[in-house]
């Protein structure tokens, strides 16, 4: 046994498995040619950021663009400070709410599936230590006994000396060149230690790599003896990344671009361990306009940073994903125009078409996208989704919608399935207001008229309409009757004629129908009034017309 091997035994006496054993336990996946394996690897903070959903969507779609692709969920819970109890479920539910279900990995609280686990880092300690042990055996890692104070002193010294580069490296790395005997004494005395990489990087060397989103990148090589294992034997992110993504056979690392500066270190770690370096795709953060400038969408400042905001407001999952696709791939909107009814999954997603700079989040755009998505849904789908949402978030609405399913579906059927469906609803929390005049329990009449129509004329219109209306009329008959009301009351059925000679009339057919619309719905703008009348039925419509009439006659 040479000294490195002796040191490895001293540091890891209970570790018996070797890297080769793990190569056998986690063999190459044997997927079809070109199949991509990618992952989402969040810390279990109990909070799913919109950026996390975005990264998962991109990562998942990247794998789904190949036959056999695998997308898995790994939980990075080595940083106890950031963990909250069962933060895992919040992430899984958060993803599932938007239709993202991993093929393998952590599937629930204490639930996993797949042959490459455990998928929770806190359960992988032995694997990290086995790899760390082999690095020590090969002289590529060493224990560092420096205390927090010593490291602070080092920083102060470097600042004083004005070194170009600060940190634990080269000459400054006190523990790098301890003799075996010194190491042994300290270990046997029970001194706490971290395990550090013995970096072979040189400050003058540069490293090049090709990021799938950001393109060609060149950076200085890593020269720091970074910590691989913390004093409790738990790995740092960097070391766990190399070990996990190797043994989980990740081909594409899709992650936030805050990690891009660490890529030289990561490449160095993969190489030191003898692993093939995966492909990297670094996603820019989603930005928000703020005071004329741009900043990252912030968990602290912006409610819309959390995916629960979208679930609670009742954005359909399809809308959120549709919107995220528009910011993910610049050609998505053109594709959508050419394929109006196609399922999102038919879009040929391409990592290379991701924007290298941060996309700007735009709630208005999301609302427009969502209105369009909802306008294309069937009435049954709207009913299902709106009631499911209401069940969790608005009990009163839930009761109203489910009391008479056919009636509620009738409301959602109005103007739907036509060449130009209305785009009134962006999210389910707008539904209550949208349907309010259909339900007397939540309807508050307001018969305020537009300025150009007098109460007297409104009363005359309603009186005349009360005599002829029938909720069973088809659209043509209904509109025919409204037109017939016009002339005797001093209005014209012909809008063009009115425009030519406005002084000759009190108004036109649009004003007449507005009066009727207001009497029945208290609104100036609604979906097709004839359908509304048909749904409400003769008795209810008559009662409403009479109420309005009473009001105008007061
Ligand atoms: N746990 C890391 C993070 O949340 C994961 C980064 C990665 O995907 O590798 O940023």
XYZ file of C-alpha atoms and ligand atoms in Angstrom:
564
model
C 0.000 0.000 0.000
C 1.411 3.399 -0.902
C 0.798 6.465 1.273
C -2.199 7.644 -0.755
C -3.811 4.267 -0.355
C -3.050 4.271 3.360
C -4.586 7.726 3.677
C -7.703 6.581 1.823
C -8.111 3.694 4.294
C -7.646 6.028 7.224
C -10.262 8.416 5.898
C -12.799 5.879 4.688
C -12.296 2.662 6.675
C -15.877 1.475 6.233
C -16.125 2.083 2.512
C -15.628 -1.209 0.729
C -17.262 -0.664 -2.638
C -15.130 0.691 -5.458
C -16.035 2.952 -8.378
C -15.984 -0.178 -10.537
C -18.666 -1.745 -8.336
C -20.871 1.264 -8.989
C -20.163 1.049 -12.709
C -21.704 -2.435 -12.514
C -24.632 -1.339 -10.340
C -25.414 1.624 -12.610
C -24.497 0.419 -16.100
C -24.888 2.411 -19.306
C -28.589 2.675 -19.974
C -28.528 0.876 -23.322
C -31.053 3.256 -24.830
C -31.429 3.689 -28.547
C -28.853 5.756 -30.433
C -28.989 9.447 -29.540
C -31.464 9.029 -26.683
C -31.110 11.890 -24.227
C -31.189 11.575 -20.487
C -31.785 14.741 -18.527
C -33.049 15.790 -15.156
C -34.406 18.412 -12.846
C -32.420 18.582 -9.625
C -33.944 21.008 -7.145
C -33.324 21.488 -3.456
C -36.415 20.577 -1.471
C -37.264 24.101 -0.399
C -40.993 23.515 -0.657
C -41.213 26.177 -3.298
C -41.265 25.658 -7.030
C -40.044 28.765 -8.836
C -41.400 29.515 -12.294
C -37.782 29.235 -13.461
C -37.691 25.692 -12.060
C -40.830 24.766 -13.948
C -39.336 26.339 -17.060
C -36.070 24.402 -16.667
C -37.990 21.155 -16.086
C -40.114 21.745 -19.136
C -37.041 22.379 -21.255
C -35.198 19.415 -19.812
C -38.188 17.108 -20.263
C -38.859 18.274 -23.830
C -35.207 17.799 -24.707
C -35.440 14.147 -23.739
C -38.821 13.699 -25.412
C -37.339 14.943 -28.681
C -35.488 11.602 -28.869
C -36.815 8.033 -28.906
C -36.351 6.471 -25.494
C -35.400 9.762 -23.808
C -35.490 9.769 -20.011
C -36.299 12.703 -17.758
C -35.778 12.138 -14.049
C -36.153 14.056 -10.823
C -33.285 14.128 -8.346
C -33.610 15.831 -5.005
C -30.520 17.745 -3.934
C -30.872 17.775 -0.192
C -27.270 17.999 0.909
C -27.720 21.542 2.127
C -29.711 21.042 5.305
C -30.122 24.773 5.794
C -32.324 25.069 2.725
C -34.491 22.100 3.459
C -38.000 22.185 4.807
C -40.055 19.266 5.970
C -41.461 17.425 3.010
C -40.376 20.079 0.540
C -40.300 17.224 -1.953
C -44.070 16.909 -2.331
C -44.402 20.605 -3.107
C -42.012 20.174 -6.030
C -43.623 17.011 -7.346
C -47.122 18.452 -7.074
C -45.913 21.734 -8.526
C -44.569 19.930 -11.600
C -47.555 17.592 -11.920
C -49.945 20.562 -11.798
C -48.408 21.600 -15.103
C -48.362 18.150 -16.620
C -44.707 17.370 -15.962
C -44.291 13.889 -14.581
C -40.747 12.499 -14.504
C -40.068 9.117 -16.075
C -38.062 8.110 -13.034
C -36.491 9.385 -9.861
C -38.193 10.760 -6.798
C -41.906 10.284 -7.346
C -43.283 11.298 -3.954
C -42.404 11.633 -0.313
C -40.108 8.614 0.289
C -41.148 7.162 -3.069
C -38.807 6.435 -5.960
C -38.811 4.576 -9.216
C -35.981 3.662 -11.585
C -32.747 1.670 -11.553
C -30.353 4.545 -10.968
C -31.336 5.557 -7.451
C -31.386 6.470 -4.717
C -32.390 9.752 -6.332
C -32.203 11.748 -3.145
C -28.664 12.901 -2.425
C -28.910 12.419 1.313
C -29.274 8.684 0.637
C -26.167 8.482 -1.550
C -23.456 9.199 1.004
C -21.678 5.873 0.467
C -21.471 6.367 -3.265
C -19.871 9.812 -2.915
C -17.456 8.464 -0.345
C -16.454 5.529 -2.514
C -15.588 7.893 -5.349
C -13.864 10.285 -2.951
C -11.858 7.381 -1.562
C -10.627 6.473 -5.013
C -9.615 10.082 -5.669
C -7.560 10.011 -2.463
C -5.999 6.699 -3.514
C -4.946 8.317 -6.756
C -3.575 11.414 -5.021
C -6.299 13.642 -6.480
C -7.920 14.608 -3.180
C -6.674 15.313 0.324
C -8.051 16.149 3.756
C -7.976 19.795 4.796
C -7.972 20.542 8.513
C -8.197 24.328 8.218
C -10.779 25.818 10.509
C -13.224 28.551 9.563
C -10.928 31.087 11.301
C -7.883 29.902 9.421
C -9.732 30.237 6.139
C -10.814 33.761 7.078
C -7.209 34.609 7.952
C -6.103 33.258 4.597
C -8.604 35.514 2.852
C -7.414 38.517 4.854
C -3.797 37.711 4.036
C -4.573 37.415 0.340
C -6.445 40.685 0.394
C -3.501 42.349 2.085
C -1.065 40.869 -0.394
C -3.378 41.927 -3.240
C -3.213 38.570 -5.018
C -4.919 38.337 -8.425
C -6.766 35.229 -7.429
C -8.050 34.452 -3.977
C -8.969 31.132 -2.486
C -7.487 27.808 -1.481
C -4.960 26.862 -4.117
C -1.295 26.279 -4.875
C 1.060 27.713 -2.280
C -1.818 29.091 -0.250
C -3.340 25.670 0.252
C -1.810 24.836 3.629
C -3.018 21.250 3.857
C -2.174 20.327 0.289
C 1.330 19.255 1.122
C 0.982 17.792 4.605
C 3.014 14.623 4.993
C 1.226 11.359 5.512
C 2.380 11.309 9.127
C 0.975 14.781 9.767
C -2.319 13.789 8.191
C -2.433 10.595 10.210
C -1.790 12.388 13.514
C -4.544 14.903 12.837
C -7.047 12.281 11.747
C -6.297 10.086 14.732
C -6.630 13.108 17.028
C -10.174 13.429 15.692
C -9.697 16.836 14.026
C -12.547 17.711 11.711
C -11.605 17.928 8.053
C -13.048 18.558 4.644
C -11.889 16.662 1.601
C -10.435 18.848 -1.122
C -9.640 18.308 -4.760
C -5.947 18.540 -5.541
C -6.441 20.758 -8.565
C -4.043 20.270 -11.434
C -5.314 23.406 -13.168
C -2.933 26.200 -14.169
C -3.872 29.893 -14.111
C -2.552 30.350 -17.654
C -4.626 27.529 -19.101
C -8.040 28.051 -20.606
C -10.858 25.669 -21.075
C -13.325 25.661 -23.966
C -16.733 24.105 -24.136
C -19.814 24.306 -26.256
C -22.945 25.172 -24.340
C -26.076 24.040 -26.164
C -27.840 27.312 -25.382
C -25.074 29.857 -24.877
C -22.739 28.613 -27.603
C -18.955 28.440 -27.445
C -17.501 29.507 -24.126
C -13.912 29.927 -23.037
C -12.882 30.349 -19.399
C -9.765 29.983 -17.260
C -9.109 26.494 -15.943
C -10.060 25.845 -12.322
C -7.051 26.102 -10.034
C -8.871 25.996 -6.704
C -8.641 23.022 -4.412
C -12.389 23.049 -3.952
C -14.123 21.166 -1.193
C -15.581 17.850 -2.356
C -16.840 16.554 0.971
C -17.821 18.769 3.858
C -16.767 18.005 7.440
C -19.843 15.803 7.879
C -18.846 13.719 4.860
C -21.683 15.165 2.764
C -20.654 16.274 -0.735
C -20.732 19.790 -2.074
C -22.962 20.488 -5.070
C -19.987 20.276 -7.448
C -18.845 16.812 -6.422
C -22.383 15.431 -6.157
C -23.138 16.782 -9.632
C -20.255 14.846 -11.176
C -20.953 11.625 -9.291
C -24.724 11.691 -9.714
C -24.892 12.748 -13.308
C -22.307 10.131 -14.180
C -23.970 7.235 -12.379
C -27.455 8.317 -13.384
C -26.116 8.392 -16.923
C -27.250 11.923 -17.649
C -26.379 12.962 -21.189
C -27.691 16.550 -21.009
C -27.312 18.780 -17.972
C -29.978 21.462 -18.295
C -29.763 23.970 -15.441
C -29.759 27.630 -14.483
C -26.919 29.749 -15.805
C -25.770 30.675 -12.310
C -23.737 27.467 -12.655
C -21.959 28.421 -15.842
C -18.945 29.857 -14.043
C -18.476 26.474 -12.346
C -18.290 24.509 -15.577
C -14.462 24.482 -15.709
C -14.470 22.899 -12.256
C -17.184 20.457 -13.257
C -15.335 19.364 -16.363
C -12.216 18.947 -14.249
C -14.129 16.785 -11.760
C -15.652 14.564 -14.446
C -12.197 14.060 -15.910
C -10.524 13.429 -12.545
C -13.102 10.716 -11.867
C -12.610 9.272 -15.348
C -16.131 10.108 -16.525
C -17.396 11.306 -19.860
C -18.359 14.982 -19.597
C -22.099 15.491 -20.269
C -23.455 18.137 -22.609
C -24.392 21.368 -20.883
C -27.334 23.649 -21.576
C -27.483 26.685 -19.307
C -30.795 28.485 -19.126
C -30.947 32.232 -18.532
C -33.197 33.302 -15.710
C -36.676 34.617 -16.421
C -36.533 38.383 -16.075
C -39.048 40.986 -15.089
C -39.320 44.609 -16.054
C -38.901 46.818 -13.037
C -38.659 50.593 -13.017
C -37.499 50.700 -16.597
C -34.789 48.111 -15.913
C -34.700 44.342 -15.888
C -34.167 42.005 -12.967
C -34.611 38.334 -12.138
C -38.107 37.224 -11.194
C -37.737 37.135 -7.437
C -39.171 34.684 -4.958
C -39.317 37.436 -2.359
C -40.757 40.302 -4.400
C -42.950 38.719 -7.058
C -45.920 36.478 -6.267
C -45.820 35.275 -9.886
C -42.371 33.766 -9.248
C -44.020 30.803 -7.543
C -45.862 28.265 -9.656
C -48.546 28.096 -6.961
C -49.588 31.605 -8.088
C -50.756 30.137 -11.404
C -52.519 27.190 -9.820
C -54.306 29.406 -7.328
C -55.382 31.976 -9.908
C -56.651 29.125 -12.033
C -54.495 29.357 -15.133
C -54.986 26.085 -16.979
C -51.747 24.117 -17.096
C -51.897 24.155 -20.900
C -51.821 27.969 -20.854
C -48.800 28.241 -18.612
C -46.880 25.668 -20.649
C -48.010 27.311 -23.896
C -46.684 30.626 -22.600
C -43.421 29.106 -21.411
C -43.013 27.555 -24.860
C -43.341 30.980 -26.450
C -40.457 32.230 -24.346
C -38.465 29.012 -24.734
C -38.398 28.696 -28.523
C -38.672 31.777 -30.728
C -40.342 29.752 -33.501
C -43.127 28.436 -31.269
C -45.616 31.174 -32.110
C -45.206 30.675 -35.852
C -45.645 26.965 -35.350
C -48.770 27.629 -33.333
C -50.220 29.875 -36.049
C -49.720 27.128 -38.592
C -50.989 24.402 -36.252
C -53.836 26.004 -34.339
C -55.385 22.862 -32.938
C -52.273 20.748 -32.514
C -51.335 19.380 -29.126
C -48.367 21.134 -27.520
C -46.458 17.865 -27.491
C -46.383 17.931 -31.310
C -44.122 21.012 -31.287
C -40.599 20.108 -32.437
C -38.789 21.616 -29.463
C -35.156 22.449 -30.052
C -32.691 23.336 -27.331
C -30.620 25.241 -29.868
C -33.478 27.672 -30.436
C -33.477 28.829 -26.808
C -32.634 32.448 -26.325
C -29.194 32.945 -24.792
C -30.315 36.013 -22.869
C -33.046 36.022 -20.262
C -36.646 36.010 -21.462
C -38.828 38.794 -20.152
C -41.827 37.603 -18.213
C -45.029 39.275 -19.347
C -48.239 38.590 -17.460
C -50.359 40.315 -20.114
C -48.920 38.031 -22.734
C -49.665 35.025 -20.553
C -53.249 36.255 -20.217
C -53.598 36.605 -23.989
C -52.112 33.164 -24.550
C -54.407 31.713 -21.929
C -57.529 33.396 -23.351
C -56.699 31.826 -26.642
C -56.069 28.405 -25.124
C -59.354 28.523 -23.196
C -61.273 29.807 -26.220
C -60.300 26.633 -28.067
C -61.400 24.258 -25.301
C -64.740 22.456 -25.481
C -67.488 23.541 -23.092
C -67.121 20.204 -21.316
C -63.399 20.792 -20.813
C -63.994 24.305 -19.486
C -66.639 22.948 -17.144
C -64.369 20.171 -15.857
C -61.379 22.416 -15.333
C -63.293 25.331 -13.839
C -65.164 23.136 -11.373
C -61.968 21.301 -10.400
C -60.352 24.644 -9.691
C -63.419 25.991 -7.867
C -63.568 22.891 -5.671
C -60.244 23.906 -4.123
C -60.413 27.666 -4.336
C -64.014 28.923 -4.469
C -66.647 26.830 -2.792
C -69.516 29.140 -3.683
C -68.654 28.979 -7.354
C -68.235 25.223 -7.140
C -71.739 24.856 -5.727
C -73.233 27.106 -8.375
C -71.567 25.301 -11.254
C -72.335 21.812 -10.041
C -75.943 22.465 -8.944
C -77.092 22.168 -12.546
C -74.335 20.796 -14.750
C -76.253 21.160 -18.009
C -77.010 24.796 -17.262
C -73.342 25.547 -16.435
C -72.156 23.760 -19.572
C -74.765 25.768 -21.481
C -73.098 28.975 -20.291
C -69.692 27.774 -21.420
C -71.122 26.655 -24.769
C -72.159 30.152 -25.804
C -70.111 31.279 -28.822
C -67.804 28.288 -28.426
C -66.793 26.078 -31.341
C -67.316 28.923 -33.808
C -64.718 30.213 -36.242
C -64.147 33.187 -33.939
C -64.622 32.010 -30.372
C -64.700 34.727 -27.739
C -61.588 35.245 -25.701
C -63.057 36.432 -22.415
C -61.471 34.161 -19.845
C -57.777 33.935 -18.998
C -58.068 32.041 -15.719
C -60.665 30.307 -13.632
C -60.771 32.980 -10.947
C -62.422 35.202 -13.568
C -65.250 32.726 -14.072
C -67.371 33.846 -11.161
C -67.660 37.331 -12.523
C -68.103 35.988 -16.038
C -71.102 33.822 -15.084
C -72.503 35.996 -12.297
C -75.627 37.183 -14.127
C -76.698 33.593 -14.706
C -77.079 32.983 -10.985
C -79.394 35.154 -8.919
C -77.487 34.161 -5.772
C -74.493 36.195 -6.870
C -76.088 38.590 -9.347
C -76.520 42.243 -8.400
C -78.530 44.064 -11.050
C -77.283 47.443 -12.207
C -79.397 49.040 -14.890
C -77.210 52.071 -15.528
C -77.677 53.186 -19.130
C -75.145 54.619 -21.546
C -75.346 58.417 -21.701
C -76.926 58.508 -25.130
C -80.036 56.599 -24.031
C -82.696 58.144 -21.821
C -84.660 56.242 -19.187
C -87.852 57.007 -21.091
C -86.536 55.495 -24.308
C -85.178 52.494 -22.418
C -88.566 51.955 -20.798
C -90.267 52.198 -24.182
C -87.852 49.638 -25.669
C -88.370 47.187 -22.808
C -92.118 47.553 -22.898
C -92.174 46.820 -26.623
C -89.734 43.938 -26.271
C -91.714 42.365 -23.434
C -94.622 41.980 -25.827
C -92.699 40.067 -28.485
C -89.819 38.181 -26.898
C -89.722 34.424 -26.675
C -86.721 32.604 -25.172
C -87.231 29.816 -27.715
C -86.625 32.037 -30.741
C -83.715 31.140 -32.949
C -81.078 33.766 -33.576
C -82.558 35.129 -36.797
C -86.060 35.403 -35.392
C -84.682 37.028 -32.252
C -82.704 39.622 -34.128
C -85.582 40.175 -36.558
C -87.773 41.105 -33.634
C -85.221 43.541 -32.245
C -84.955 45.224 -35.643
C -88.714 45.516 -35.856
C -88.768 47.333 -32.532
C -86.568 50.116 -33.853
C -88.555 52.340 -36.173
C -91.744 52.811 -34.147
C -89.524 53.954 -31.240
C -87.508 56.435 -33.307
C -84.415 54.202 -33.755
C -83.130 52.772 -37.021
C -82.384 49.089 -37.684
C -79.675 50.231 -40.071
C -76.395 51.288 -38.495
C -75.045 52.736 -41.749
C -78.099 54.872 -42.144
C -77.655 56.143 -38.620
C -74.051 57.073 -39.259
C -75.015 58.981 -42.377
C -77.718 60.926 -40.643
C -77.382 60.713 -36.866
C -79.727 63.598 -36.121
C -82.658 61.848 -37.739
C -82.762 59.066 -35.114
C -82.587 58.503 -31.374
C -80.112 55.741 -32.053
C -79.701 52.485 -33.935
C -80.396 48.799 -33.450
C -77.199 48.420 -31.398
C -78.575 50.860 -28.825
C -81.830 48.964 -28.683
C -80.105 45.679 -28.037
C -77.838 47.350 -25.474
C -80.884 48.370 -23.466
C -82.169 44.800 -23.559
C -78.722 43.417 -22.747
C -78.378 45.699 -19.733
C -81.857 44.780 -18.496
C -81.035 41.078 -18.648
C -77.360 40.995 -17.683
C -76.464 44.452 -16.299
C -73.652 44.561 -18.878
C -73.020 46.345 -22.114
C -70.894 43.572 -23.479
C -71.726 39.880 -23.227
C -71.519 36.786 -25.364
C -74.438 36.154 -27.719
C -77.528 37.623 -26.033
C -79.968 35.337 -27.826
C -78.201 32.307 -26.299
C -78.210 33.956 -22.875
C -81.960 34.518 -23.119
C -82.494 30.927 -24.210
C -80.531 29.653 -21.213
C -82.234 31.874 -18.667
C -85.679 30.959 -20.006
C -88.900 32.918 -20.442
C -89.816 33.412 -16.799
C -86.449 34.689 -15.648
C -86.006 36.972 -18.647
C -89.475 38.400 -18.215
C -88.833 39.073 -14.543
C -85.576 40.836 -15.322
C -87.083 42.945 -18.091
C -89.853 43.997 -15.713
C -87.385 44.854 -12.952
C -85.444 47.097 -15.256
C -88.643 48.643 -16.525
C -89.741 49.440 -12.958
C -86.396 51.064 -12.344
C -86.652 53.273 -15.429
C -90.256 54.186 -14.672
C -89.460 55.310 -11.159
N -29.613 21.836 -6.921
C -29.102 22.668 -7.973
C -29.946 23.923 -8.038
O -31.046 23.898 -7.511
C -29.186 21.911 -9.268
C -28.477 22.436 -10.414
C -28.412 21.340 -11.476
O -29.451 21.144 -12.129
O -27.403 20.700 -11.600
O -29.529 24.905 -8.557
